Coordinates of C-alpha atoms in Angstrom, one line a residue:
Chain A
M24 CA 3.8 -35.8 -1.9
K25 CA 2.6 -33.6 0.4
L26 CA 3.3 -30.0 -0.4
V27 CA 5.1 -28.4 3.0
F28 CA 6.7 -25.1 1.5
D29 CA 5.6 -23.0 -1.0
R30 CA 4.9 -19.2 -1.7
P31 CA 2.3 -17.2 -0.1
R32 CA -0.3 -16.3 -2.3
A33 CA 0.6 -13.0 -1.2
L34 CA 3.2 -13.0 -2.7
A35 CA 4.0 -11.9 -6.6
D36 CA 5.6 -14.1 -8.6
V37 CA 8.1 -12.1 -9.9
Q38 CA 11.7 -11.1 -9.6
T39 CA 12.3 -8.5 -6.7
H40 CA 14.9 -5.6 -7.8
Y41 CA 16.7 -6.0 -3.7
C42 CA 20.9 -6.8 -4.0
P43 CA 21.8 -9.3 -3.2
G44 CA 22.2 -10.8 0.9
C45 CA 19.1 -8.1 1.0
T46 CA 16.4 -9.1 4.2
H47 CA 13.4 -7.1 2.2
G48 CA 12.7 -10.5 1.2
I49 CA 12.5 -12.3 4.2
I50 CA 10.5 -9.1 5.4
H51 CA 7.8 -9.6 2.6
R52 CA 7.6 -13.1 3.2
L53 CA 6.2 -12.6 6.3
V54 CA 4.0 -9.8 5.7
A55 CA 2.6 -11.8 3.1
E56 CA 2.5 -15.3 5.2
A57 CA 0.5 -13.6 7.6
I58 CA -2.0 -12.4 5.3
D59 CA -2.8 -15.3 3.4
E60 CA -3.3 -17.0 7.4
L61 CA -5.3 -14.2 8.7
D62 CA -6.7 -14.4 5.0
I63 CA -7.4 -11.1 4.7
A64 CA -6.0 -10.4 0.9
E65 CA -8.8 -9.1 -0.7
R66 CA -9.8 -6.1 2.0
T67 CA -6.1 -5.2 2.2
V68 CA -4.8 -2.9 1.1
G69 CA -1.3 -2.0 1.1
V70 CA 0.8 1.2 1.0
A71 CA 4.4 1.4 -0.2
P72 CA 7.1 3.8 0.1
V73 CA 10.4 5.7 -1.1
G74 CA 13.3 4.0 -0.6
C75 CA 14.7 0.8 -1.3
A76 CA 11.0 -0.5 -1.0
V77 CA 9.1 1.3 -3.6
L78 CA 8.5 -1.1 -6.1
A79 CA 6.6 -3.0 -3.3
Y80 CA 3.8 -3.2 -5.1
N81 CA 5.0 -5.0 -7.8
Y82 CA 6.0 -7.7 -5.7
F83 CA 2.2 -8.3 -3.4
N84 CA -0.8 -9.3 -5.2
L85 CA -2.9 -7.0 -3.4
D86 CA -4.1 -3.3 -3.7
F87 CA -1.6 -0.9 -3.1
Q88 CA -1.0 2.9 -3.4
E89 CA 2.8 4.3 -3.4
A90 CA 2.7 7.4 -1.2
A91 CA 5.6 9.7 -1.4
H92 CA 8.8 10.1 0.5
G93 CA 7.6 9.5 4.8
R94 CA 4.3 10.0 3.4
A95 CA 2.3 6.6 3.6
P96 CA 1.4 7.6 7.5
A97 CA -1.0 10.3 6.2
V98 CA -2.2 7.7 2.8
A99 CA -2.6 5.0 4.9
T100 CA -5.1 6.9 7.0
G101 CA -6.7 8.3 4.0
I102 CA -7.4 5.0 2.8
K103 CA -8.5 3.4 6.6
R104 CA -10.8 6.0 6.8
A105 CA -12.7 5.6 3.2
L106 CA -12.5 1.7 3.3
P107 CA -12.6 0.8 7.7
E108 CA -13.6 -2.5 6.6
N109 CA -10.6 -2.6 5.1
V110 CA -6.6 -3.8 6.2
V111 CA -4.9 -0.9 5.5
F112 CA -0.9 -0.9 6.0
T113 CA 2.5 0.8 5.4
Y114 CA 6.1 -0.8 4.7
Q115 CA 8.6 1.9 5.3
G116 CA 12.4 2.0 5.9
D117 CA 14.1 4.0 7.9
G118 CA 14.9 7.1 5.9
D119 CA 11.3 7.3 5.0
L120 CA 9.8 6.7 9.0
A121 CA 12.7 8.2 10.8
S122 CA 13.5 11.1 8.9
I123 CA 11.1 13.1 6.2
G124 CA 8.2 11.2 7.6
T125 CA 8.3 11.4 11.2
A126 CA 5.4 13.9 11.5
E127 CA 2.9 11.6 9.6
I128 CA 4.1 8.5 11.5
V129 CA 4.4 10.1 15.3
H130 CA 0.4 11.8 14.9
A131 CA -1.2 8.8 12.9
A132 CA 0.3 6.5 15.8
N133 CA -0.3 9.1 18.1
R134 CA -4.2 9.5 16.3
G135 CA -4.3 6.0 17.5
E136 CA -5.4 5.0 13.3
A137 CA -6.0 1.3 12.8
I138 CA -3.8 1.1 10.2
T139 CA -0.6 -1.8 10.5
V140 CA 3.5 -0.6 10.3
V141 CA 6.1 -2.9 8.7
Y142 CA 9.5 -0.5 9.8
V143 CA 12.8 -2.0 8.0
N144 CA 15.6 0.1 9.9
N145 CA 18.5 -0.9 8.2
A146 CA 20.7 1.9 8.7
I147 CA 21.5 3.3 6.1
Y148 CA 19.8 5.3 3.2
G149 CA 19.9 2.1 0.2
M150 CA 17.9 3.3 -2.4
T151 CA 19.8 6.6 -2.8
G152 CA 23.8 4.9 -2.2
G153 CA 24.7 4.8 1.3
Q154 CA 23.5 7.8 2.6
M155 CA 23.8 8.8 6.3
A156 CA 19.9 7.4 8.2
P157 CA 19.1 9.0 11.1
T158 CA 19.3 5.6 12.4
T159 CA 23.0 5.1 11.3
L160 CA 24.5 3.6 14.5
P161 CA 27.5 6.3 16.1
D162 CA 30.8 6.2 13.9
Q163 CA 29.3 3.9 11.3
K164 CA 30.5 5.1 7.8
T165 CA 28.3 5.9 5.3
S166 CA 28.6 8.1 1.9
T167 CA 27.7 11.1 3.6
S168 CA 30.2 10.2 7.3
P169 CA 32.7 9.1 5.0
Y170 CA 34.7 9.2 8.8
G171 CA 32.3 7.8 10.4
R172 CA 28.7 9.2 12.6
D173 CA 29.9 12.2 14.5
V174 CA 26.8 12.3 16.9
S175 CA 28.4 15.8 18.4
S176 CA 27.5 17.1 15.0
A177 CA 23.9 14.6 13.6
G178 CA 23.5 13.0 17.2
Y179 CA 22.2 10.2 18.2
P180 CA 20.8 7.4 15.9
I181 CA 16.9 7.6 16.4
R182 CA 14.9 4.5 18.6
M183 CA 11.4 5.2 17.2
A184 CA 9.2 2.0 18.7
E185 CA 11.0 3.4 22.0
M186 CA 10.1 6.9 20.8
L187 CA 5.8 6.1 20.2
S188 CA 5.5 3.3 22.9
T189 CA 5.0 6.5 24.8
L190 CA 2.0 7.6 23.0
V191 CA -1.0 6.4 24.4
A192 CA -3.2 5.3 22.1
P193 CA -0.5 2.7 19.2
Q194 CA -2.0 -1.1 20.9
Y195 CA 1.5 -3.0 20.1
I196 CA 4.6 -1.4 19.6
A197 CA 7.6 -4.1 19.4
R198 CA 11.3 -4.2 17.5
V199 CA 12.0 -8.0 15.6
A200 CA 15.5 -8.9 12.9
V201 CA 15.7 -11.1 11.0
N202 CA 19.5 -11.9 11.2
S203 CA 18.8 -16.0 12.0
P204 CA 16.0 -18.5 11.4
A205 CA 15.1 -17.9 15.6
N206 CA 14.2 -14.5 14.8
I207 CA 12.6 -14.5 12.1
Q208 CA 10.2 -17.3 13.4
R209 CA 10.0 -14.4 16.0
A210 CA 9.8 -11.3 13.7
K211 CA 6.8 -13.3 11.8
R212 CA 5.2 -14.1 14.8
A213 CA 5.0 -10.1 15.8
I214 CA 4.5 -8.9 12.1
K215 CA 1.0 -12.1 12.4
K216 CA 0.3 -9.6 15.5
A217 CA 0.4 -6.5 14.2
F218 CA -2.0 -7.9 11.8
E219 CA -4.4 -9.2 13.9
I220 CA -4.7 -5.8 15.9
Q221 CA -6.0 -3.8 13.5
V222 CA -8.2 -7.1 12.3
K223 CA -9.6 -6.9 16.0
N224 CA -10.1 -3.2 14.8
K225 CA -7.7 -2.6 18.1
G226 CA -6.2 0.7 16.6
F227 CA -2.5 0.7 15.8
A228 CA 0.5 -1.4 15.0
L229 CA 3.5 -1.6 14.4
V230 CA 6.7 -3.9 14.0
E231 CA 10.3 -2.6 13.8
V232 CA 12.5 -4.1 12.0
L233 CA 16.1 -4.6 11.8
S234 CA 16.9 -5.3 8.5
T235 CA 20.7 -5.9 6.2
C236 CA 21.8 -3.9 3.4
P237 CA 24.7 -6.4 2.7
T238 CA 25.5 -3.9 -0.9
N239 CA 25.7 -0.2 1.8
W240 CA 27.4 -1.5 4.5
G241 CA 30.3 -3.2 1.9
L242 CA 30.1 -6.5 3.7
S243 CA 28.8 -9.6 2.5
P244 CA 25.5 -11.1 3.2
E245 CA 27.3 -13.6 5.8
K246 CA 28.6 -11.0 7.7
A247 CA 26.4 -8.3 7.5
L248 CA 24.2 -10.3 9.3
R249 CA 26.5 -10.5 12.1
W250 CA 27.5 -7.2 11.3
L251 CA 23.4 -6.2 12.4
E252 CA 24.0 -9.3 15.5
D253 CA 27.0 -7.4 17.1
N254 CA 26.4 -3.4 17.0
M255 CA 22.8 -3.2 16.3
I256 CA 21.0 -5.4 18.2
P257 CA 23.1 -3.9 21.4
Y258 CA 21.5 -0.1 20.3
Y259 CA 18.4 -1.2 18.9
P260 CA 17.5 -4.2 21.7
L261 CA 14.8 -6.3 20.7
G262 CA 11.3 -7.1 22.3
D263 CA 7.4 -5.7 23.2
F264 CA 7.4 -2.5 23.9
K265 CA 3.5 -1.7 23.8
V266 CA 1.1 -4.5 23.9
P267 CA -2.6 -4.4 24.9
K268 CA -3.4 -7.2 27.7
E269 CA -6.0 -8.9 25.7
V270 CA -3.8 -9.7 22.6
E271 CA -1.0 -10.5 25.3
Chain B
M29 CA -33.1 22.8 0.4
S30 CA -35.2 24.4 -2.0
E31 CA -35.1 27.4 -0.4
K32 CA -32.6 30.7 0.4
L33 CA -30.0 30.4 3.3
L34 CA -27.6 33.8 4.5
M35 CA -24.2 32.1 4.1
K36 CA -20.9 33.0 4.3
G37 CA -18.8 32.0 1.3
N38 CA -16.0 29.5 3.2
E39 CA -19.2 27.6 4.9
A40 CA -21.3 27.7 2.0
L41 CA -19.2 25.8 -0.4
G42 CA -18.5 23.1 3.2
E43 CA -22.0 22.8 2.7
A44 CA -22.1 22.1 -1.4
A45 CA -19.4 19.6 -0.8
L46 CA -21.5 17.9 1.4
Q47 CA -25.0 18.2 -1.7
A48 CA -21.9 16.2 -4.0
G49 CA -21.1 13.9 -2.1
C50 CA -17.8 14.5 -0.2
Q51 CA -17.4 11.7 1.6
L52 CA -14.4 12.8 3.7
Y53 CA -12.2 16.0 4.3
F54 CA -8.9 16.6 5.5
A55 CA -7.2 19.8 6.7
Y56 CA -5.4 22.4 8.5
P57 CA -6.3 25.5 10.1
I58 CA -5.3 28.7 8.7
T59 CA -6.7 31.8 8.2
P60 CA -9.3 33.0 6.6
Q61 CA -10.9 29.5 4.9
S62 CA -11.3 27.9 9.4
E63 CA -15.1 28.7 8.9
L64 CA -14.7 26.0 6.8
P65 CA -13.2 23.3 9.0
E66 CA -15.1 24.6 11.6
Y67 CA -18.7 24.4 9.5
L68 CA -17.6 20.4 8.3
S69 CA -16.9 19.4 12.0
R70 CA -19.8 20.3 12.6
R71 CA -21.7 18.3 10.0
M72 CA -19.2 14.9 8.3
P73 CA -20.3 13.4 11.8
E74 CA -24.3 14.2 11.3
L75 CA -24.4 13.0 8.2
G76 CA -21.8 10.0 9.5
R77 CA -18.8 11.4 7.0
V78 CA -15.2 11.9 8.4
F79 CA -14.0 15.1 9.5
L80 CA -10.6 15.0 10.8
Q81 CA -7.8 18.0 11.5
A82 CA -4.0 16.6 10.1
E83 CA -1.2 17.2 11.8
S84 CA 0.4 19.8 8.5
E85 CA -0.8 20.7 5.8
I86 CA 1.9 17.6 3.8
A87 CA -0.7 15.2 5.9
A88 CA -3.7 16.7 5.7
I89 CA -3.3 16.5 1.1
N90 CA -1.7 12.9 1.7
M91 CA -4.5 12.2 3.3
V92 CA -6.8 13.4 0.2
Y93 CA -4.3 11.2 -1.6
G94 CA -4.9 8.1 0.1
A95 CA -8.8 8.4 0.4
A96 CA -9.1 10.4 -3.8
G97 CA -7.2 6.2 -4.5
A98 CA -9.7 4.3 -1.9
G99 CA -12.5 5.6 -4.8
A100 CA -13.6 8.8 -2.2
R101 CA -14.7 12.0 -2.9
V102 CA -13.1 14.1 -1.0
M103 CA -12.1 17.5 -0.5
T104 CA -9.4 19.6 1.5
S105 CA -9.2 23.4 1.6
S106 CA -6.3 25.9 3.0
S107 CA -5.2 29.3 2.5
S108 CA -1.6 30.9 0.8
P109 CA 0.8 29.3 2.9
G110 CA -0.8 26.3 3.7
I111 CA -1.6 25.6 -0.5
S112 CA 2.1 26.2 -0.9
L113 CA 2.8 23.2 1.6
K114 CA 0.2 20.9 -0.3
Q115 CA 2.0 21.8 -3.9
E116 CA 4.4 18.3 -3.5
G117 CA 1.0 16.6 -3.1
L118 CA -0.6 18.2 -5.9
S119 CA 2.3 17.3 -8.3
Y120 CA 1.8 13.1 -6.9
I121 CA -2.0 13.9 -7.2
A122 CA -2.1 15.1 -10.5
A123 CA 0.2 12.2 -11.9
A124 CA -1.5 9.2 -9.7
Q125 CA -4.7 10.5 -11.8
L126 CA -6.7 11.4 -8.4
P127 CA -10.1 13.1 -8.8
C128 CA -10.2 15.6 -5.5
V129 CA -11.4 18.7 -4.8
I130 CA -9.1 21.6 -3.5
V131 CA -9.3 25.3 -2.0
N132 CA -7.4 27.8 -1.3
M133 CA -9.3 30.9 0.1
S134 CA -6.1 33.2 -0.7
R135 CA -4.8 36.2 1.4
G136 CA -1.9 38.3 0.9
G137 CA 2.3 37.2 0.2
P138 CA 4.6 36.0 -0.5
G139 CA 5.9 34.0 2.3
L140 CA 3.7 35.0 6.0
G141 CA 2.2 38.1 4.6
S142 CA -1.1 38.5 5.8
I143 CA -5.0 37.2 6.3
Q144 CA -6.2 39.8 4.6
P145 CA -7.4 38.9 0.9
A146 CA -5.7 38.5 -2.4
Q147 CA -5.1 36.9 -5.7
S148 CA -1.2 36.0 -5.7
D149 CA -1.9 33.1 -6.0
Y150 CA -2.6 33.3 -9.3
L151 CA 0.1 32.0 -11.2
Q152 CA 1.4 28.8 -8.9
A153 CA -2.7 27.7 -9.5
T154 CA -2.4 28.0 -13.2
K155 CA 0.9 26.8 -14.2
G156 CA 1.6 24.2 -12.2
G157 CA 2.9 25.3 -8.7
G158 CA 4.5 21.7 -7.9
H159 CA 7.1 19.2 -10.0
G160 CA 6.5 18.2 -13.1
D161 CA 3.8 18.6 -16.4
Y162 CA 0.5 19.0 -14.6
H163 CA -2.4 21.1 -14.4
L164 CA -4.9 21.3 -12.7
I165 CA -8.4 22.2 -13.1
V166 CA -9.2 26.4 -11.5
L167 CA -12.7 27.5 -10.8
A168 CA -12.4 31.2 -9.4
P169 CA -16.2 32.1 -8.0
A170 CA -17.3 34.7 -7.5
S171 CA -20.2 35.3 -5.0
A172 CA -21.7 32.6 -2.7
Q173 CA -24.2 31.3 -4.9
E174 CA -21.2 30.4 -7.5
I175 CA -19.6 28.3 -4.6
V176 CA -21.9 26.2 -4.4
D177 CA -22.5 26.2 -7.7
L178 CA -18.6 25.5 -8.7
T179 CA -17.9 23.2 -6.0
I180 CA -20.8 21.0 -7.4
L181 CA -19.1 20.8 -10.3
A182 CA -15.4 20.6 -9.2
F183 CA -16.6 16.6 -7.3
D184 CA -18.1 16.2 -11.2
L185 CA -15.2 17.2 -13.0
A186 CA -12.5 16.1 -10.6
D187 CA -14.7 12.9 -11.3
Q188 CA -14.2 12.6 -15.5
Y189 CA -11.4 13.8 -16.1
R190 CA -9.5 12.0 -12.9
T191 CA -7.9 15.3 -11.7
P192 CA -7.3 17.2 -9.2
V193 CA -9.4 20.2 -9.6
M194 CA -9.3 23.4 -6.9
I195 CA -11.6 27.1 -6.2
M196 CA -9.7 30.1 -6.2
G197 CA -11.8 32.3 -4.0
D198 CA -10.3 34.8 -1.4
G199 CA -10.6 36.4 2.4
L200 CA -13.4 38.3 1.2
L201 CA -15.7 36.3 -0.5
G202 CA -15.0 33.0 2.4
Q203 CA -16.2 36.0 5.0
M204 CA -19.0 36.9 3.3
M205 CA -22.6 36.8 3.8
E206 CA -24.4 36.1 0.8
P207 CA -27.9 34.2 0.3
V208 CA -27.7 31.0 -1.2
L209 CA -29.7 28.3 -2.8
F210 CA -28.6 25.0 -3.4
P211 CA -29.4 22.6 -6.0
D212 CA -31.7 19.8 -5.5
R213 CA -29.4 16.3 -4.9
T214 CA -31.2 13.8 -4.2
N215 CA -31.0 11.5 -6.9
V216 CA -27.7 12.0 -8.4
E217 CA -25.3 8.7 -8.8
L218 CA -22.0 9.0 -8.4
P219 CA -19.9 7.2 -10.9
E220 CA -18.1 3.7 -10.6
K221 CA -14.4 4.1 -9.5
P222 CA -13.6 0.3 -10.9
W223 CA -10.0 1.4 -10.2
A224 CA -9.8 2.2 -6.7
T225 CA -8.1 0.3 -4.5
T226 CA -10.2 -1.0 -2.2
G227 CA -9.7 -4.7 -2.1
R228 CA -8.3 -7.5 -4.6
K229 CA -11.4 -9.5 -5.2
G230 CA -11.6 -12.7 -6.8
D231 CA -9.7 -12.9 -10.7
R232 CA -9.3 -9.6 -11.1
P233 CA -5.8 -7.3 -11.3
K234 CA -4.6 -5.7 -8.1
N235 CA -4.8 -2.4 -8.9
I236 CA -1.8 0.2 -7.7
I237 CA -1.8 4.4 -7.6
H238 CA 1.7 4.8 -8.3
S239 CA 3.5 8.3 -9.7
L240 CA 6.6 5.9 -9.9
E241 CA 7.7 5.3 -13.9
L242 CA 11.5 4.4 -14.0
Q243 CA 11.4 3.9 -17.9
S244 CA 11.7 7.2 -19.6
E245 CA 10.0 5.5 -22.4
R246 CA 7.0 4.7 -20.1
L247 CA 6.9 7.9 -18.2
E248 CA 7.1 9.7 -21.7
A249 CA 3.9 8.3 -23.2
H250 CA 2.6 8.6 -19.4
N251 CA 2.9 12.7 -19.1
Q252 CA 2.1 12.5 -23.8
K253 CA -1.4 10.5 -22.1
L254 CA -1.6 13.7 -19.6
Q255 CA -1.2 16.2 -21.2
E256 CA -4.2 14.6 -24.0
K257 CA -6.3 14.9 -21.5
Y258 CA -5.7 18.8 -20.9
A259 CA -5.7 19.4 -24.1
D260 CA -9.3 17.6 -23.7
I261 CA -10.3 19.5 -20.8
A262 CA -8.7 22.9 -22.2
A263 CA -11.5 21.7 -25.3
T264 CA -14.3 22.1 -23.2
Q265 CA -14.0 23.8 -20.1
K266 CA -13.5 27.2 -20.2
R267 CA -15.8 29.2 -18.5
S268 CA -16.3 33.7 -18.7
D269 CA -18.7 35.4 -18.0
E270 CA -18.7 38.7 -19.8
Y271 CA -21.1 42.3 -18.4
L272 CA -21.7 44.9 -21.2
T273 CA -18.8 43.9 -23.8
E274 CA -21.1 44.2 -26.8
D275 CA -20.2 47.7 -27.2
A276 CA -17.5 48.1 -25.0
D277 CA -14.3 50.4 -25.8
V278 CA -12.2 49.4 -22.2
V279 CA -12.6 45.9 -21.4
L280 CA -11.4 45.1 -18.1
V281 CA -10.3 41.8 -17.3
A282 CA -11.3 40.6 -13.9
F283 CA -11.6 37.7 -11.9
G284 CA -13.4 36.7 -7.7
T285 CA -13.7 39.9 -5.8
V286 CA -12.3 42.2 -8.6
A287 CA -14.9 40.8 -10.4
R288 CA -17.4 42.5 -8.8
I289 CA -15.6 46.0 -7.9
C290 CA -14.6 46.0 -11.6
R291 CA -18.7 46.5 -11.8
S292 CA -18.8 49.0 -9.9
A293 CA -16.8 51.0 -11.9
I294 CA -18.3 49.7 -14.9
D295 CA -21.8 51.3 -14.1
M296 CA -19.9 54.3 -13.0
A297 CA -18.1 55.0 -16.0
R298 CA -21.4 54.5 -18.0
E299 CA -22.8 57.1 -16.2
K300 CA -19.5 59.1 -17.3
G301 CA -20.2 57.8 -21.2
I302 CA -17.4 55.8 -20.4
K303 CA -18.0 52.6 -22.4
A304 CA -16.7 50.3 -20.5
G305 CA -17.7 45.9 -20.1
L306 CA -16.0 43.2 -18.0
F307 CA -14.8 39.7 -19.2
R308 CA -14.6 37.9 -16.0
P309 CA -12.4 34.5 -16.8
I310 CA -14.8 31.9 -14.6
S311 CA -12.3 29.1 -15.1
L312 CA -8.7 30.3 -14.6
W313 CA -7.3 26.9 -15.9
P314 CA -7.5 26.5 -18.6
F315 CA -8.3 30.3 -19.2
P316 CA -10.9 30.9 -21.7
D317 CA -9.1 32.3 -24.2
E318 CA -11.3 32.2 -27.1
A319 CA -13.9 33.8 -25.9
L320 CA -11.3 36.9 -25.2
A321 CA -9.9 36.5 -28.0
R322 CA -13.9 37.7 -29.6
L323 CA -13.3 40.5 -27.9
A324 CA -10.3 41.9 -29.3
E325 CA -11.2 40.9 -32.2
K326 CA -12.6 44.6 -32.4
E327 CA -10.8 47.6 -31.5
R328 CA -10.8 48.5 -27.8
V329 CA -8.6 48.0 -25.1
F330 CA -8.1 46.0 -22.4
L331 CA -7.9 46.3 -18.6
S332 CA -6.2 43.9 -16.2
V333 CA -7.6 44.5 -12.5
E334 CA -6.2 42.0 -10.2
M335 CA -4.8 42.2 -6.5
N336 CA -2.2 40.7 -7.0
C337 CA 0.9 42.3 -8.9
G338 CA 0.0 41.6 -13.1
Q339 CA 0.2 37.4 -12.9
M340 CA -2.9 37.4 -15.7
V341 CA -2.4 39.9 -17.9
D342 CA 0.3 37.2 -20.0
D343 CA -2.6 34.8 -20.1
I344 CA -4.6 37.8 -21.7
K345 CA -1.9 39.2 -23.8
L346 CA -1.6 35.8 -25.2
A347 CA -5.2 35.4 -25.8
V348 CA -5.8 38.1 -27.3
D349 CA -2.0 37.8 -29.8
C350 CA -1.2 41.1 -28.6
R351 CA -3.4 42.7 -31.0
R352 CA -4.5 45.2 -28.7
P353 CA -2.9 47.0 -25.5
V354 CA -3.4 45.5 -22.4
H355 CA -3.3 47.5 -19.3
F356 CA -3.3 46.2 -15.8
F357 CA -3.9 48.1 -12.2
G358 CA -4.3 46.0 -9.3
R359 CA -3.8 46.1 -5.1
V360 CA -1.7 44.4 -3.5
G361 CA -1.0 42.9 0.1
G362 CA -4.7 42.5 1.0
I363 CA -5.9 45.8 -0.1
V364 CA -9.1 45.6 -1.7
P365 CA -9.4 48.2 -4.8
S366 CA -12.2 50.2 -4.3
P367 CA -14.3 50.9 -7.6
E368 CA -13.3 54.4 -7.6
E369 CA -10.4 53.6 -7.9
V370 CA -11.0 51.6 -10.8
L371 CA -12.8 53.9 -12.0
A372 CA -10.1 56.2 -12.1
E373 CA -7.9 54.0 -13.9
I374 CA -9.8 53.7 -17.0
E375 CA -9.6 57.4 -17.1
K376 CA -6.8 57.4 -17.2
I377 CA -6.4 54.8 -20.3
M378 CA -9.6 56.4 -21.9
A379 CA -7.8 59.8 -21.6
G380 CA -5.2 59.0 -23.2
R381 CA -5.8 55.9 -25.6
C382 CA -3.9 57.3 -28.3
D383 CA -0.5 56.6 -26.3
A384 CA -1.2 53.0 -25.4

């Protein structure tokens, strides 16, 4: 019998700590599939964030560094500049990348660092128990916005993909979602493209992945997928924001 | 390079780092150390190495983390307020046991303070600075030549112990021009780093650079391992220098720039018949307490002279086990004490020795 579906080699055969219904597992798999297909595992170094994916280094069969909160793009810069022939990627959540680490991501992107950034946006701080994130939607209730996010005080959710696409140096910036099989296929293509761009030494690539947090949203996994579709995608439109001509 | 060159301390430090095999340098501009990034921004590209001006002190130290974790010899530099910003990164680097060199050409504080020389980061450098139980090896040069020698040593110690090493200078040392001689480093082999994240090849287990240990027992074990390493460093890496201490009735204790001023004051005191001497810590951590304790075996008084409000005094008192009087004289705010001021202090102490 022909084997048609297996665990990617770049993904470790271990149980993760992610909550039931959380889409981190899907995104991990997409990253591992892309690394396998490009056959780059032996020269790839990942950088884990602080947040739910803090233990990502346990889930990939890859060399990994764990960065301080928000500093992954700076750590990745150090690795890539030391080992320019290697493939370096960061895997960061929205608190890590869009709040405490905004300076690091903006300047890594602005320098055109040849790194790949997988940016997982689930509109909430998951690891610390569901506090308001810079990406939390207007009126969305969290443990630190119990009356709903008040935009007159907390401002509006940050659209990182759009903001970073105003910079000259980045080669590829896209937003995808993992709430349906069709969107997962698109997410896979975008993540693979973001690695391909680095392999071809074209510079900075970032994929923002809209993700669910059933536990802290207080929804069942199935309802969380629908909530993402109904609430997040209208505010965070999917698509490519920056594509290099030769890769288009 | 074997001929004597006239160089600023900051530039001598940069050249010494190159001789030591520093492959990457990340920094953010701050006075009074900007000659160092300026020098390396010229020299690193000439040698095909990496100079990168980071967006912040925080980014610079985290770039150091990444490059050190990738197995490279790497350095960053700053001055006091910038070093404060790097403390988060230093804690992570110490925890993850990454070798690297950090330069602090310190200036007056607290806060934005001044751009004039000071030694008021002594406690920050020697007692931690960031969160958690860790130490940096801290080396304090007192001349441009010693900057060269200690910078090369710093890279070697960093690799030997997998630990961050700080060069603690001050604005005066960095700016002053002096003749320097560089050792021949042509046949130096750098150590292998099998733990570095260079990509997992073949059957090698994956390398992970991290400091997270969610299990309390494992974190305690990691702390104990770090403490064993610090004990090993403390047992073997204490460094100090002495000047006319043999017969001294008063021993001045000073490091860096101030130690040179104290030498002048000691010469002036000797001319007046006062037997003064100098004990100069070269490693601020580990503090050279045993050598100082030996001096305390004889009846004499100690005078700590610092460009701060007395941050080293506790270490001296601990070293002499409070058996001998320890006096303090300091200037702060970026003021460098004059030899005459120090001499006056020596005379005051010797005159009132019975009161001490």
